Tab-separated table of C-alpha atoms and ligand atoms in Angstrom:
chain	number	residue	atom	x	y	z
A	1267	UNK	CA	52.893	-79.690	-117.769
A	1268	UNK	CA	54.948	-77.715	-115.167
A	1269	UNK	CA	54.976	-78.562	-111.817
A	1270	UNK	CA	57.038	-76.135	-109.009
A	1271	UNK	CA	58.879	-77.975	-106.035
A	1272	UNK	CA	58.794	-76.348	-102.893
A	1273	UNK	CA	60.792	-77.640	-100.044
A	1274	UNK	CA	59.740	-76.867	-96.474
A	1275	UNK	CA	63.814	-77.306	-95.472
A	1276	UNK	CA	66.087	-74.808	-95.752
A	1277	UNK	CA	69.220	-77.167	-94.804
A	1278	UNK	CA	71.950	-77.561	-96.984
A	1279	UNK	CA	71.565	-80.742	-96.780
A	1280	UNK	CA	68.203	-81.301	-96.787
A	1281	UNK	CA	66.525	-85.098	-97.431
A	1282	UNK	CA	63.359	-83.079	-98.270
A	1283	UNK	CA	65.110	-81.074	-101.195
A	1284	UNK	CA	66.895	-84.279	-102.358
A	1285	UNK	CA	63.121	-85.697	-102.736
A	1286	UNK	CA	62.116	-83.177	-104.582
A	1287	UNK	CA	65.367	-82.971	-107.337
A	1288	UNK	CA	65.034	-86.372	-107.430
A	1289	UNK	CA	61.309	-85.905	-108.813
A	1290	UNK	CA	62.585	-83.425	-110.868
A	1291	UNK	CA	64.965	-85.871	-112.665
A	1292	UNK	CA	62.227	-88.553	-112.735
A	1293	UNK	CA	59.564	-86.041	-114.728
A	1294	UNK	CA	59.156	-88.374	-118.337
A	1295	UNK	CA	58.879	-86.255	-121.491
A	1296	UNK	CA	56.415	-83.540	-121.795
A	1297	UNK	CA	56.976	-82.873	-117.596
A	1298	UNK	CA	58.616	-80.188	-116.094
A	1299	UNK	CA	59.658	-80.196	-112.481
A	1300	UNK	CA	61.372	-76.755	-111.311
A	1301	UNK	CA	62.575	-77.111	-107.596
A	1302	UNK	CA	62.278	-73.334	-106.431
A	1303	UNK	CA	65.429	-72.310	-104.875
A	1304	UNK	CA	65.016	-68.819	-103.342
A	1305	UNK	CA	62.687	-70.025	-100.158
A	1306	UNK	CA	65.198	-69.157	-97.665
A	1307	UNK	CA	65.505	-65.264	-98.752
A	1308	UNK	CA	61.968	-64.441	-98.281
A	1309	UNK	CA	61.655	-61.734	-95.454
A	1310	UNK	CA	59.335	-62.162	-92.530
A	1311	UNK	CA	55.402	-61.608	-93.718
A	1312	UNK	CA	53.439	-58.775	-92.702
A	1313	UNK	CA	50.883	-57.538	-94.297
A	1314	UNK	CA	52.110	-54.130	-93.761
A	1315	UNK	CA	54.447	-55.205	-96.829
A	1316	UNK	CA	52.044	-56.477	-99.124
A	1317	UNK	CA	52.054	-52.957	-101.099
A	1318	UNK	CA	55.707	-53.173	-101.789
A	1319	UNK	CA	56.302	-56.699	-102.344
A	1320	UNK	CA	59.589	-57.730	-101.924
A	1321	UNK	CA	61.469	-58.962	-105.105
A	1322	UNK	CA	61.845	-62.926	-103.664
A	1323	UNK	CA	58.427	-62.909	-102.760
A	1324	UNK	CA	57.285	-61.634	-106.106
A	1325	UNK	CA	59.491	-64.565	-107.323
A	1326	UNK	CA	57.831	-67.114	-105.520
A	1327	UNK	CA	54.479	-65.966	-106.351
A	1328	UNK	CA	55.663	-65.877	-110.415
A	1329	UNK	CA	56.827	-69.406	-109.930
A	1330	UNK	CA	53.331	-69.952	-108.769
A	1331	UNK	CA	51.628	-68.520	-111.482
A	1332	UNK	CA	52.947	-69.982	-114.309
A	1333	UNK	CA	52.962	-73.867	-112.818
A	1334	UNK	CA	50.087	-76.240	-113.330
A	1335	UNK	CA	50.856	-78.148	-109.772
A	1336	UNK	CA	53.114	-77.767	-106.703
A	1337	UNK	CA	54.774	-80.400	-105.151
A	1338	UNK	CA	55.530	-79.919	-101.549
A	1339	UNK	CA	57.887	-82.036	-99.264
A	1340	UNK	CA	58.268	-80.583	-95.825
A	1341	UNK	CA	59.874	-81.722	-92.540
A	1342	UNK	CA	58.169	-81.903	-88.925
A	1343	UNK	CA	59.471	-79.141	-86.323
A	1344	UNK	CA	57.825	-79.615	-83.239
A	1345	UNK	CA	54.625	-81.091	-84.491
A	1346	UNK	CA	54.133	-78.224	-86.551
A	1347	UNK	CA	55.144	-76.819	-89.899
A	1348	UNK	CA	58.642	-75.163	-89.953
A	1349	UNK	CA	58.191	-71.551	-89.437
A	1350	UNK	CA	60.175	-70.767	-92.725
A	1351	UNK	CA	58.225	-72.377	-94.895
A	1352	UNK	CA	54.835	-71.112	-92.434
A	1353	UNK	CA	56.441	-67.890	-93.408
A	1354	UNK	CA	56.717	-68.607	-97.583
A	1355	UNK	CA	52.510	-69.867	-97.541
A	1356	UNK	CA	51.786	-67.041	-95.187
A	1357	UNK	CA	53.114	-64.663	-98.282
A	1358	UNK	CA	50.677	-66.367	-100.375
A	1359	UNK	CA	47.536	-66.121	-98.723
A	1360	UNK	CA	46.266	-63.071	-99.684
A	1361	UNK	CA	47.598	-63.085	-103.417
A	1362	UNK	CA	45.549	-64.286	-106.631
A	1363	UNK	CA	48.526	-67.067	-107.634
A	1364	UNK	CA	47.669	-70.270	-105.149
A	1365	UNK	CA	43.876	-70.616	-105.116
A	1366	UNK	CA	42.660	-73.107	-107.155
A	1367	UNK	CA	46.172	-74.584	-107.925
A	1368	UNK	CA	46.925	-78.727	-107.517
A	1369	UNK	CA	48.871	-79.858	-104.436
A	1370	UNK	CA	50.458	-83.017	-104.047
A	1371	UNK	CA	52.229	-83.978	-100.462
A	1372	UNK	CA	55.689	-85.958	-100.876
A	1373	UNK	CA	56.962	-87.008	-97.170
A	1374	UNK	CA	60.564	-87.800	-96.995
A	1375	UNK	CA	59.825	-89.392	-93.585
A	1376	UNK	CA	56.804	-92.184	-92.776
A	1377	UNK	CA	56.560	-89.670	-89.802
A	1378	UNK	CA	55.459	-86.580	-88.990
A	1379	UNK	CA	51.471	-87.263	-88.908
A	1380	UNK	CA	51.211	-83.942	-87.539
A	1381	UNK	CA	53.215	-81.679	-90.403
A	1382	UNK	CA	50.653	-83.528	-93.262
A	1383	UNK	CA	47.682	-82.850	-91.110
A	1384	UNK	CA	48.581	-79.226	-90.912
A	1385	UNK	CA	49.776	-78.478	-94.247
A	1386	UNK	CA	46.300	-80.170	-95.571
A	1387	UNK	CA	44.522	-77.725	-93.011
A	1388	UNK	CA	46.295	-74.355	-94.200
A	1389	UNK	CA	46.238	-75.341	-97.849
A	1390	UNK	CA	42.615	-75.980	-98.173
A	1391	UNK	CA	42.048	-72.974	-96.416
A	1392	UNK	CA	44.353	-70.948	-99.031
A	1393	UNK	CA	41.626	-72.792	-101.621
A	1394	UNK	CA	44.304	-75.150	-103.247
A	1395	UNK	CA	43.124	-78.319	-104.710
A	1396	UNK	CA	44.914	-80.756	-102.761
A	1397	UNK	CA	45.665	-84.054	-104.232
A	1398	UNK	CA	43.880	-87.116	-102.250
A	1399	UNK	CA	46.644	-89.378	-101.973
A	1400	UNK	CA	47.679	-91.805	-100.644
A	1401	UNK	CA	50.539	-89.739	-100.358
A	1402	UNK	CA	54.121	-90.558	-101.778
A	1403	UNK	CA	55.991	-91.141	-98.457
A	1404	UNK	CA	59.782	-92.572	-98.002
A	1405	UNK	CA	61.661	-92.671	-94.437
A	1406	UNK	CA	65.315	-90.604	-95.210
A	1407	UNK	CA	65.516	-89.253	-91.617
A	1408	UNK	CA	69.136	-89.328	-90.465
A	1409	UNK	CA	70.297	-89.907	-93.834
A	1410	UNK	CA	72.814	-87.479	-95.901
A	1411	UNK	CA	71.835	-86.017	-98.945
A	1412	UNK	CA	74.309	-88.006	-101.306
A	1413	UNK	CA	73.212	-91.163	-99.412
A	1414	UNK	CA	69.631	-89.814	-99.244
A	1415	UNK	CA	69.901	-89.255	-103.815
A	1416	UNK	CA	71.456	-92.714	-103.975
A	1417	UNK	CA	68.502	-94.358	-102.626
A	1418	UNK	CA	66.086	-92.168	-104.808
A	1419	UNK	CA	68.271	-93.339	-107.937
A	1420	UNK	CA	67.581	-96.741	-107.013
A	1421	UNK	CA	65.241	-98.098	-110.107
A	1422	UNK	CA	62.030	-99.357	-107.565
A	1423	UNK	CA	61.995	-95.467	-106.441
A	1424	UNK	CA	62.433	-94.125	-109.331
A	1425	UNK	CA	59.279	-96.198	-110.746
A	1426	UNK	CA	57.148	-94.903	-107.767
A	1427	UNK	CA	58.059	-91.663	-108.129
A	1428	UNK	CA	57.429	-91.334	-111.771
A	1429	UNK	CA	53.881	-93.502	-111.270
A	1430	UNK	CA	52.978	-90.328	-108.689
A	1431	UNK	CA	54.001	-87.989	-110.819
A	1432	UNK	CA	51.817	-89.569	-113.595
A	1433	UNK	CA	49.094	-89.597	-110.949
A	1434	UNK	CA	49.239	-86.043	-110.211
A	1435	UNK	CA	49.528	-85.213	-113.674
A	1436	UNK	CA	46.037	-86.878	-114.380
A	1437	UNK	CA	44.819	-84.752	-111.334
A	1438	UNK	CA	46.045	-82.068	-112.388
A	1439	UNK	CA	44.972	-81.855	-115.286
A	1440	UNK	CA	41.365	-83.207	-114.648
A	1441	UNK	CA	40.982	-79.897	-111.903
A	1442	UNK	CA	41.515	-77.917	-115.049
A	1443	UNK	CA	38.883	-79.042	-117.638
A	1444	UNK	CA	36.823	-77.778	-114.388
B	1239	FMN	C1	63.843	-78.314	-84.731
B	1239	FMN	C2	63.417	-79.690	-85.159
B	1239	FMN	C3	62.237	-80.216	-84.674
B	1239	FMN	C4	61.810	-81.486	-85.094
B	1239	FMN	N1	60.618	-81.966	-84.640
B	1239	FMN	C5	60.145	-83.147	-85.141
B	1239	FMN	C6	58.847	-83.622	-84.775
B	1239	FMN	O1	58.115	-82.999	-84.021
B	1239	FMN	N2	58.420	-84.799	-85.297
B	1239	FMN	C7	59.195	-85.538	-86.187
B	1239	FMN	O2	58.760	-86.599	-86.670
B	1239	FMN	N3	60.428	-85.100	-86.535
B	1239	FMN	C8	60.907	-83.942	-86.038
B	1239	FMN	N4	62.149	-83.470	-86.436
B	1239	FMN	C9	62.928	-84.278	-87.374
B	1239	FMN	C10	62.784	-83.753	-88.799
B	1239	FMN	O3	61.430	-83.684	-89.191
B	1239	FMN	C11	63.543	-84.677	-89.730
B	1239	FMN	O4	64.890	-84.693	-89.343
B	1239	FMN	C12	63.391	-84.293	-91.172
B	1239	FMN	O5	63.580	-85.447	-91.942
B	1239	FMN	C13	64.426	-83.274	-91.606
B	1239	FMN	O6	64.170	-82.945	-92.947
B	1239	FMN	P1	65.322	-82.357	-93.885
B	1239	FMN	O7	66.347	-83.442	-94.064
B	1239	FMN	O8	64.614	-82.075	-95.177
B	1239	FMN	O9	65.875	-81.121	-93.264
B	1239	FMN	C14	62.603	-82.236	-85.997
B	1239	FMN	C15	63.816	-81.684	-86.464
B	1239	FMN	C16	64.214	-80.427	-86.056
B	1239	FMN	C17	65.509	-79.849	-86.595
């Protein structure tokens, strides 16, 4: 099974990223996990540019395709979903690639009620299958990302994190026998 990462940071030094390589390295034998690493070069969406796709976007939407499950672990900004990452699903919505496909939430902060609530809203409503939880959720706020990978190496993470991915897997795989 293949599973894409996306991250909804685009800093350097993201906690959120650092999540989601740190899945990556967790995924047992048999598991792929492919964090995607072009989000912050996709141009503003309008639809006006939907007939000439940009290259990054086209990307994005391959990486889609040829997954069995996205993982997605994305900060708070202002309540709300971080307009970057708004931007990347936005690109999506009108394409054949997402609908249908598993989505599991990972939450590199126990806060940020408001960022899960949305994302849940806008992915069901771009017809993904979202995973029903309870979510994978760890609180890295404020940390740096080598501090931030040190506690994900720790062996008690690592076990949770490969138990989720497990989890998902099942999911994922049960959405498609149908
Ligand atoms: C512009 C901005 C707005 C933020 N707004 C919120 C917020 O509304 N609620 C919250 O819990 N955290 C908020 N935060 C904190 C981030 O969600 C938090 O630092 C997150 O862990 C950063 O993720 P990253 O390390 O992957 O970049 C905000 C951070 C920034 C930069």
């Amino acid at each position: 099974m293949r599973f894409l990462a996306l991250s909804g940071s685009l800093r350097a030094s993201s906690t959120n990223t650092a999540l989601l390589r740190a899945f990556a390295s967790e995924a047992p034998t048999g598991f792929a996990v492919e964090v995607f690493d072009a989000m912050g070069d996709l141009p503003p969406f309008s639809p006006d540019r939907e007939a000439d796709t940009p290259d990054s976007v086209l990307r994005l939407a391959e990486a889609v395709a040829a997954c069995d499950g996205i993982l997605i672990a994305c900060p708070e900004y202002a309540h709300g979903i971080p307009g970057a990452f708004k931007n990347a699903l936005d690109w999506l919505v009108s394409r054949f690639e997402i609908p249908g496909k598993p989505v599991m939430l990972v939450h590199a902060s126990t806060r940020g009620e408001h960022v899960r609530a949305q994302l849940r809203e806008v992915l069901s409503t771009m017809s993904c299958d979202l995973f029903p939880g309870p979510d994978f959720e760890t609180h890295l706020i404020g940390r740096t990302q080598a501090n931030a990978t040190d506690i994900l190496a720790r062996a008690d993470m690592r076990a949770e994190m490969r138990a989720k991915l497990d989890e998902f897997a099942r999911f994922a795989a049960r959405q498609r026998q149908g």
